[in-house]
XYZ file of C-alpha atoms in Angstrom:
242
model
C 0.004 -0.004 -0.009
C 2.974 2.283 0.584
C 4.204 1.506 -2.934
C 0.735 2.448 -4.240
C 0.716 5.787 -2.390
C 4.172 6.665 -3.808
C 3.425 5.962 -7.464
C 3.101 9.596 -8.409
C 5.336 11.018 -5.613
C 8.483 8.899 -5.763
C 8.372 6.498 -8.725
C 11.741 4.802 -8.144
C 10.960 4.031 -4.473
C 7.419 2.956 -5.383
C 8.670 0.174 -7.691
C 11.325 -0.886 -5.259
C 8.788 -1.236 -2.511
C 6.343 -3.061 -4.828
C 9.006 -5.577 -5.803
C 9.868 -6.198 -2.196
C 6.196 -6.499 -1.208
C 5.648 -9.046 -4.027
C 8.593 -11.131 -2.861
C 7.351 -11.155 0.698
C 3.792 -11.937 -0.276
C 4.776 -14.844 -2.400
C 7.050 -16.197 0.346
C 4.251 -15.961 2.863
C 1.333 -16.996 0.669
C -0.278 -13.602 1.345
C -2.784 -13.308 -1.542
C -3.975 -9.792 -0.654
C -0.356 -8.557 -0.289
C 0.420 -10.045 -3.683
C -2.652 -8.404 -5.183
C -1.603 -4.887 -4.049
C 1.974 -5.468 -5.009
C 1.012 -6.568 -8.524
C -1.421 -3.617 -8.837
C 1.325 -1.121 -7.969
C 3.789 -2.823 -10.297
C 1.158 -2.880 -13.057
C 0.507 0.890 -12.831
C 4.204 1.650 -12.583
C 4.695 -0.295 -15.838
C 1.858 1.591 -17.485
C 3.751 4.839 -16.795
C 7.290 3.661 -17.484
C 6.972 0.772 -20.001
C 4.397 -0.538 -22.405
C 0.815 -1.615 -21.870
C 1.633 -5.169 -22.783
C 4.245 -5.218 -20.095
C 1.750 -4.014 -17.502
C -1.199 -6.231 -18.578
C 0.006 -9.542 -16.925
C 0.483 -7.872 -13.598
C -2.904 -6.091 -13.736
C -4.699 -9.267 -14.827
C -3.041 -11.257 -12.017
C -3.990 -8.532 -9.539
C -7.597 -8.674 -10.697
C -7.795 -12.448 -10.273
C -6.344 -12.159 -6.713
C -8.713 -9.367 -5.829
C -11.693 -11.261 -7.184
C -10.688 -14.397 -5.189
C -10.711 -12.166 -2.044
C -13.962 -10.433 -2.984
C -12.193 -7.015 -2.990
C -14.314 -4.876 -5.286
C -12.100 -1.716 -4.938
C -9.036 -3.690 -5.998
C -10.981 -5.270 -8.910
C -12.089 -1.865 -10.157
C -8.515 -0.447 -9.979
C -7.038 -3.341 -11.786
C -9.719 -3.096 -14.537
C -9.064 0.700 -14.739
C -5.431 -0.021 -15.288
C -6.291 -2.436 -18.068
C -8.534 0.183 -19.654
C -5.683 2.722 -19.460
C -3.532 0.239 -21.350
C -6.160 0.033 -24.074
C -6.190 3.845 -24.176
C -2.405 3.922 -24.545
C -2.743 1.553 -27.541
C -5.261 3.925 -29.185
C -8.256 1.643 -28.505
C -10.319 4.499 -27.088
C -13.821 3.237 -27.555
C -12.918 -0.138 -25.872
C -11.284 1.693 -23.062
C -14.239 4.008 -22.562
C -16.733 1.138 -22.566
C -14.744 -0.664 -19.872
C -14.383 2.313 -17.533
C -17.893 3.556 -17.988
C -19.100 0.056 -16.875
C -17.073 0.569 -13.710
C -18.083 4.158 -13.021
C -21.103 3.852 -10.767
C -19.682 1.109 -8.549
C -16.305 2.834 -8.468
C -17.828 6.024 -7.252
C -19.410 4.071 -4.385
C -16.362 2.010 -3.232
C -13.283 4.007 -4.233
C -11.754 6.909 -2.293
C -9.745 9.969 -3.079
C -6.922 9.312 -5.641
C -8.366 5.892 -6.464
C -11.617 7.518 -7.579
C -9.677 10.240 -9.308
C -7.753 7.636 -11.310
C -10.965 6.045 -12.605
C -12.464 9.497 -13.442
C -9.265 10.625 -15.187
C -9.209 7.514 -17.320
C -12.730 8.268 -18.443
C -11.643 11.830 -19.120
C -8.703 10.686 -21.215
C -10.981 8.636 -23.454
C -13.274 11.559 -24.116
C -10.277 13.771 -24.749
C -9.005 11.320 -27.363
C -12.437 11.497 -29.024
C -12.286 15.295 -29.081
C -15.156 15.572 -26.640
C -13.538 18.267 -24.482
C -16.632 19.217 -22.547
C -16.956 15.664 -21.115
C -13.218 15.412 -20.609
C -13.086 18.589 -18.559
C -16.088 17.545 -16.482
C -14.455 14.264 -15.474
C -11.021 15.888 -14.945
C -12.419 18.577 -12.616
C -14.416 15.960 -10.705
C -11.298 13.858 -10.360
C -9.343 16.880 -9.034
C -12.077 17.417 -6.369
C -11.800 13.764 -5.356
C -7.933 13.786 -5.219
C -7.101 17.019 -3.384
C -3.531 17.704 -2.202
C -4.288 16.360 1.317
C -5.478 13.003 0.121
C -4.298 12.690 -3.522
C -0.897 11.198 -2.961
C 0.450 13.362 -5.773
C -2.230 12.390 -8.332
C -3.558 15.915 -8.285
C -0.243 16.849 -10.116
C -1.198 14.396 -12.805
C -4.635 15.956 -13.103
C -3.237 19.516 -13.358
C -0.914 18.226 -16.128
C -3.847 16.657 -18.015
C -5.996 19.774 -17.648
C -3.136 21.902 -19.007
C -2.782 19.549 -21.983
C -6.529 19.732 -22.728
C -6.481 23.550 -22.470
C -3.464 23.651 -24.823
C -5.561 21.815 -27.464
C -8.133 24.601 -27.107
C -5.592 27.414 -27.286
C -6.184 28.701 -23.743
C -2.525 29.127 -22.853
C -2.961 31.401 -19.863
C -5.216 28.928 -18.107
C -3.016 26.030 -19.151
C -0.007 27.692 -17.673
C -1.768 28.059 -14.340
C -2.326 24.282 -14.223
C 1.231 23.499 -15.221
C 2.536 25.708 -12.436
C 0.113 24.106 -9.960
C 1.354 20.653 -11.057
C 5.043 21.563 -10.717
C 4.433 23.020 -7.259
C 2.904 19.786 -5.993
C 5.858 17.420 -6.059
C 9.598 16.918 -6.165
C 10.345 16.667 -9.871
C 13.434 14.526 -9.242
C 11.334 11.833 -7.701
C 8.938 11.431 -10.655
C 10.989 12.553 -13.649
C 8.481 11.262 -16.267
C 5.663 13.461 -14.930
C 8.168 16.337 -14.612
C 9.058 15.843 -18.267
C 5.417 16.226 -19.413
C 4.805 19.200 -17.198
C 7.944 21.062 -18.294
C 7.186 20.387 -22.044
C 3.631 21.734 -21.496
C 5.204 24.840 -19.862
C 7.511 25.294 -22.836
C 4.481 25.177 -25.162
C 2.566 27.577 -23.018
C 5.325 30.161 -22.744
C 6.147 29.936 -26.436
C 2.587 30.571 -27.479
C 2.358 33.459 -25.073
C 5.488 34.953 -26.758
C 7.604 34.350 -23.578
C 9.803 31.728 -25.214
C 13.033 32.856 -23.532
C 11.528 32.036 -20.122
C 11.208 28.420 -21.280
C 14.915 27.828 -21.677
C 15.412 26.535 -18.099
C 12.524 24.019 -18.716
C 14.219 22.775 -21.808
C 17.438 22.248 -19.891
C 15.698 20.373 -17.125
C 14.051 17.935 -19.561
C 17.345 17.320 -21.372
C 18.982 16.616 -18.035
C 16.550 13.873 -17.001
C 18.053 10.355 -17.306
C 16.903 8.785 -20.569
C 16.625 5.279 -19.075
C 13.781 3.376 -17.387
C 14.350 5.178 -14.115
C 13.881 8.556 -15.752
C 11.477 8.960 -18.669
C 10.596 5.303 -19.000
C 11.539 2.807 -21.707
C 9.402 4.255 -24.478
C 9.362 7.991 -23.843
C 12.671 9.367 -25.205
C 10.590 11.874 -27.285
C 10.467 14.300 -24.332
C 14.041 15.228 -25.022
C 13.353 15.529 -28.761
C 10.416 17.870 -27.970
C 12.640 19.991 -25.748
């Protein structure tokens, strides 16, 4: 559970703890511990690797949660699988999966868990160019994952809101969300999220004819390690964008 709470705050420590938890759970025959460890590993792989790398962990977590009758865990694992579909461009399949989970998820999930479900729905609508629906779900997710209870997920939501606003050309408002996201966490502990936020800040400042102010952001992105501990295995394009 500590690994889960650190997913967006300290990505390197989160996966280290998840790996350790999995080893302990397997040694002790602790099915619930294994389920949470695999869930945390699955989501980490969604962010830092490929959906096909994450899917086996998420499916295993779902089976374990189902065997224990843990509906919250089931919904989170299914949400992760839906996010994987979204990453593969299968937006309609992803949306159908998370909409089927929405009502029960709102009843049994709390804080950043609920925000994660709502944000996945928002991402599907964003990919379908349905910005009104996307904003509605993102803002609801932000209300459910406030700084005091969001475990850093509010930074993700600010990042996604900024990205949606960029698509609509509202650079002033997008910049506000970028700044809010950057203020919420130690960028060195989640370099992938930092990369996205800084790239969005570069775009905002450039469009606002303040491009010279973006030079430090470009330098920060280029300085992030280009391996799995930094941007992830498939995201070297952040440096190219910078």
